[in-house]
Short mmCIF file of C-alpha atoms in Angstrom, two decimals:
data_model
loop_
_atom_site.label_atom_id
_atom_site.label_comp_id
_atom_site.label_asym_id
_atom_site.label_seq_id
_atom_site.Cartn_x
_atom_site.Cartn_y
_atom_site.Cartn_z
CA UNK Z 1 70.24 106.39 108.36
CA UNK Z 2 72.15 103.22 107.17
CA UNK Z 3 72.79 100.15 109.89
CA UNK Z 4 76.02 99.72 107.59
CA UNK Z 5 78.49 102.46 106.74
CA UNK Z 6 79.14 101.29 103.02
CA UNK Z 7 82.36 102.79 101.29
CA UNK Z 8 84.32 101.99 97.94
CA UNK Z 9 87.82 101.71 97.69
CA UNK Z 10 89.48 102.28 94.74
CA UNK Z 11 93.54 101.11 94.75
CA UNK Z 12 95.70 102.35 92.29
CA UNK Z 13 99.34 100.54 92.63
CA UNK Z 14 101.92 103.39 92.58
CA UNK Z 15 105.19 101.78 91.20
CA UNK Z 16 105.11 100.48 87.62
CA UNK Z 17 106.38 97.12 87.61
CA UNK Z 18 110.08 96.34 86.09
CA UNK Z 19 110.72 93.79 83.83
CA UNK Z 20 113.90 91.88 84.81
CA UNK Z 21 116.52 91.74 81.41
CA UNK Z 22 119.99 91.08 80.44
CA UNK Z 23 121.81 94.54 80.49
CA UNK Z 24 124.89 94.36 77.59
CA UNK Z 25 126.41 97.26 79.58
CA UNK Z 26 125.90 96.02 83.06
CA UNK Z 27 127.32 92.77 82.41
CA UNK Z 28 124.18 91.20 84.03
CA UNK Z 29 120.44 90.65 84.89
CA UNK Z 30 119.12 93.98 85.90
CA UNK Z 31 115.78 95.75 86.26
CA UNK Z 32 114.56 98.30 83.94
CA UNK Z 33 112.03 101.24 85.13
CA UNK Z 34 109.64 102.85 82.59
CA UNK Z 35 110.58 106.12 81.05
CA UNK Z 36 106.99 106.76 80.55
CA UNK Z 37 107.64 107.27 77.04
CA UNK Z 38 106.55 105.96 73.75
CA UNK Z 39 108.43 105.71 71.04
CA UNK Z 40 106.74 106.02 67.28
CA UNK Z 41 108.00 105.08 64.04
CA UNK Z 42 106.63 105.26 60.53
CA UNK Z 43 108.21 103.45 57.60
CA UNK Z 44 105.80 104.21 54.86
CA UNK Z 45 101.87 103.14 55.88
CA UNK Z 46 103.51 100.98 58.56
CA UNK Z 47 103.79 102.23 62.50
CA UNK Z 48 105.29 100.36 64.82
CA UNK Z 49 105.04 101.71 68.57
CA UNK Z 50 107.10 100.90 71.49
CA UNK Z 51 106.93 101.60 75.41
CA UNK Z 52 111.00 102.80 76.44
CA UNK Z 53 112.37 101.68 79.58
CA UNK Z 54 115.97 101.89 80.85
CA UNK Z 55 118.13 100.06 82.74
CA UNK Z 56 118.37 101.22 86.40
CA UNK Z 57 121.90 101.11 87.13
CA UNK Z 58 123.15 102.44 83.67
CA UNK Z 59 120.15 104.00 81.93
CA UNK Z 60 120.40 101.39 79.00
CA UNK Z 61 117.08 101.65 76.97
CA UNK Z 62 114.73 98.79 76.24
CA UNK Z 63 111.30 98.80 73.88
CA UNK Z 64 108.69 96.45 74.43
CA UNK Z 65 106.49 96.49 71.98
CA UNK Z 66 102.68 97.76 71.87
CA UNK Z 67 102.06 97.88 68.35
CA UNK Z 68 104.30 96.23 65.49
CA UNK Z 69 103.64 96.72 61.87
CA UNK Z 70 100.56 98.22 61.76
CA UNK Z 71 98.41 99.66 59.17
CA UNK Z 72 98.07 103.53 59.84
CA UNK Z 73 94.70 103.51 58.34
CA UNK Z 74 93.52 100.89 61.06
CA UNK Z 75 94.57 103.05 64.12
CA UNK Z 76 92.35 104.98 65.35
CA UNK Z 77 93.41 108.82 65.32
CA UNK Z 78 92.96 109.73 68.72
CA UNK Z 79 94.92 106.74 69.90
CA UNK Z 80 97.65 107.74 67.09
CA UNK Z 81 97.57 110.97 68.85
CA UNK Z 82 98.08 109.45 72.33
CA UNK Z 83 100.87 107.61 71.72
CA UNK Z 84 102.50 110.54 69.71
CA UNK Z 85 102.26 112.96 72.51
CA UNK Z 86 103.28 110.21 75.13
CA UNK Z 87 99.82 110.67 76.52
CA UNK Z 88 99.70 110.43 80.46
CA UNK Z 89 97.04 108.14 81.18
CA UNK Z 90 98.00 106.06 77.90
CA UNK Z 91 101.53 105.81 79.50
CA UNK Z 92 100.32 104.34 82.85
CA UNK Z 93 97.60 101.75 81.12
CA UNK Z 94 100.68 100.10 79.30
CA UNK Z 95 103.09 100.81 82.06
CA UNK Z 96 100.76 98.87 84.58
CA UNK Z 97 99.60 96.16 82.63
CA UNK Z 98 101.15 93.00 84.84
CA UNK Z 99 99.53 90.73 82.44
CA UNK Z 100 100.70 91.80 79.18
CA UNK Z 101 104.57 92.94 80.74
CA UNK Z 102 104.93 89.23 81.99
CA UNK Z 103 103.76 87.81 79.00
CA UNK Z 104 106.37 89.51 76.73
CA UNK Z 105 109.07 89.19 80.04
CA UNK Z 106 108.65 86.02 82.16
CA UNK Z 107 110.41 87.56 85.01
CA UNK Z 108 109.06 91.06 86.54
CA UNK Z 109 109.76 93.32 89.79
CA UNK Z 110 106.31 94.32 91.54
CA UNK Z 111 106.17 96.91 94.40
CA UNK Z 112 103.47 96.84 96.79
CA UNK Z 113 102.66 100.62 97.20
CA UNK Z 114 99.25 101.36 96.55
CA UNK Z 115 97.26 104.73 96.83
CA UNK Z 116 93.78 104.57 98.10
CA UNK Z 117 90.85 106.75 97.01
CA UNK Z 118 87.62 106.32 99.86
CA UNK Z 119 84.37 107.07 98.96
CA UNK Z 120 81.55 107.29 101.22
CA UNK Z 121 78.27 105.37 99.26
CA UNK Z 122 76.08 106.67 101.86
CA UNK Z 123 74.98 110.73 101.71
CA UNK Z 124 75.79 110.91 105.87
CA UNK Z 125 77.72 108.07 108.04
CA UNK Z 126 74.85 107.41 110.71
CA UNK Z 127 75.56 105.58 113.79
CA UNK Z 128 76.83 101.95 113.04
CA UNK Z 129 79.06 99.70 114.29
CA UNK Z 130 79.06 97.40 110.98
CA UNK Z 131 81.26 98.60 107.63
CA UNK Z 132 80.83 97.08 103.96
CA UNK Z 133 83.89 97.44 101.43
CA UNK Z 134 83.73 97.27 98.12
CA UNK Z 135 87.08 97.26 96.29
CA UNK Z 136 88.00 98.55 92.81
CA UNK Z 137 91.33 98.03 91.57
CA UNK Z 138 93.59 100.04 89.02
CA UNK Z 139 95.81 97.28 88.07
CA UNK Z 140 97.29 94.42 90.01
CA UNK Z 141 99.04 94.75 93.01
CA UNK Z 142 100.79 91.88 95.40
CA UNK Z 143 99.65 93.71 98.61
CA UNK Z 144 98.32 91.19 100.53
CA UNK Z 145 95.25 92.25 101.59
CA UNK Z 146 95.61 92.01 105.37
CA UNK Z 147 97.92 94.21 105.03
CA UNK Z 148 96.15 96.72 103.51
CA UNK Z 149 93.01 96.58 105.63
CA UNK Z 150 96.04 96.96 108.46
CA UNK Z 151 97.26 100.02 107.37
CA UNK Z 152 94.00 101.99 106.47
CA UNK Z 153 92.08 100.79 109.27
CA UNK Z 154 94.60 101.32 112.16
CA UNK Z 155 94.11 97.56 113.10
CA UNK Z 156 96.98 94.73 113.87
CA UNK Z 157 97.06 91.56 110.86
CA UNK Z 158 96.78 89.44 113.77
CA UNK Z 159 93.12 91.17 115.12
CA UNK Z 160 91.82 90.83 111.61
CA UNK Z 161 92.48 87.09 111.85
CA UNK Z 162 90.93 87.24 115.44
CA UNK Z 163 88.17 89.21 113.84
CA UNK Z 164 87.74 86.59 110.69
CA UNK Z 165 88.14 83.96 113.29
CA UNK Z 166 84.98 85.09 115.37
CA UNK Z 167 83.42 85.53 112.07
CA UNK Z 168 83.05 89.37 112.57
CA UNK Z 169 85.23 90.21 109.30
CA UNK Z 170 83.97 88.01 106.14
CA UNK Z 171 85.31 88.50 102.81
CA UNK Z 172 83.31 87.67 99.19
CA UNK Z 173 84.36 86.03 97.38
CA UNK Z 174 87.10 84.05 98.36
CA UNK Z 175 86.64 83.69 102.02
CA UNK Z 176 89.44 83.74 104.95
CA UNK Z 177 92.11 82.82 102.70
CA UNK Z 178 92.12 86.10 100.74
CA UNK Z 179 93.29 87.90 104.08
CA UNK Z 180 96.48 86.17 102.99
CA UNK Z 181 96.93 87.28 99.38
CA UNK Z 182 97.39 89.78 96.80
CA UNK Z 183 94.24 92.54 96.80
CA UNK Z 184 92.48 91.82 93.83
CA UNK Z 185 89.28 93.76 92.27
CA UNK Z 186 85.62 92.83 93.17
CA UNK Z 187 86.42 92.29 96.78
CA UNK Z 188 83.62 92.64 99.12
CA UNK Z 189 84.39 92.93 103.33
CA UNK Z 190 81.96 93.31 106.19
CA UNK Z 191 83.17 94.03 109.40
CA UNK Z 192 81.26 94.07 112.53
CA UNK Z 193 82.73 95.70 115.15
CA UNK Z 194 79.91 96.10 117.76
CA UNK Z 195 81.40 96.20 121.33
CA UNK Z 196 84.83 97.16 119.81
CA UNK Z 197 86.58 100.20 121.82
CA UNK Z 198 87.61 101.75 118.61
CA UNK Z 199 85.05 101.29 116.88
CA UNK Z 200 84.41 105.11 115.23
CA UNK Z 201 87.99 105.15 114.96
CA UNK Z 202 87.90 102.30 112.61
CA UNK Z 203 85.04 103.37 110.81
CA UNK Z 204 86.54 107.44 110.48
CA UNK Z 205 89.41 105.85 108.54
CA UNK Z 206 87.89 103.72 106.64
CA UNK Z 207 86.43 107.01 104.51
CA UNK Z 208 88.81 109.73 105.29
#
């Protein structure tokens, strides 16, 4: 039996984000959504790949770019294939990539809606009034964290900050502070909640 119930998080945002363009139709700055589509064209040994999105007001397409004059021969088949059969999972990898989308599009529109996958470490939750965290993360997301330990764990923003406060919730790497930004991956929480009334009510939710 564990003196720690020890369980990994793994956050997947749910909302691609939308890169914020010029729409000729609109007459103005709009966002565009992903149409979880690529779009594939050969001009002799050269491929050039593009990930559609459209304008959410008019439906107005835009490509940004994922591959631009590329050698066929120095693509790897099965990624050829991917892209040519708008592959699901290839799809979301582009369509989630913050880093890349704001690099090509200074301005972007990022949602906070995350889903949450628990996984108990330990084979049986013994009796414990102490819970470790370890986050994983499936892209970026600017959901503050404190709100996301609010909403899975049942408990008020301002009792974590009591909690942090008392030094019964500590957070590695990044100490207090990262109650107050966006969840990132690597995260590691500890909360003690010995003498807590709702205690095993915190602790069922943090796995189920």
């Amino acid at each position: 039996m564990s003196s720690t119930l020890s369980v990994r998080w793994t956050i997947a945002p749910a909302i691609a984000p939308r890169p914020i363009i010029n729409c000729n139709r609109c007459g103005g700055v709009k966002p565009y959504r992903c149409g979880e589509k690529f779009r594939v064209n050969a001009n002799g040994k050269r491929i050039d790949v593009w990930l559609i999105y459209r304008c959410v007001d008019c439906d107005k397409s835009w490509n940004r770019t994922i591959l631009e004059r590329c050698n066929r021969r120095d693509i790897e088949p099965a990624l050829l294939a991917a892209l040519e059969s708008n592959d699901p999972a290839f799809v979301r990898r582009h369509a989630f990539d913050t880093v890349a989308l704001r690099s090509r599009i200074g301005r972007i529109e990022e949602f906070p809606d995350v889903t949450v996958r628990k996984e108990l470490m330990d084979s049986e939750p013994g009796r414990t009034a102490a819970l470790a965290l370890e986050f994983q993360l499936e892209g970026t997301t600017p959901l503050r964290l404190d709100r996301l330990l609010a909403g899975e764990l049942g408990l008020s923003r301002s009792r974590l900050q009591a909690l942090e406060d008392r030094r019964r919730l500590t957070i590695q790497p990044d100490g207090a502070k990262a109650l107050r930004r966006p969840v990132r991956d690597g995260l590691a929480i500890r909360l003690d909640l010995a003498g807590e009334a709702d205690c095993d009510a915190v602790l069922l939710a943090a796995y189920r």
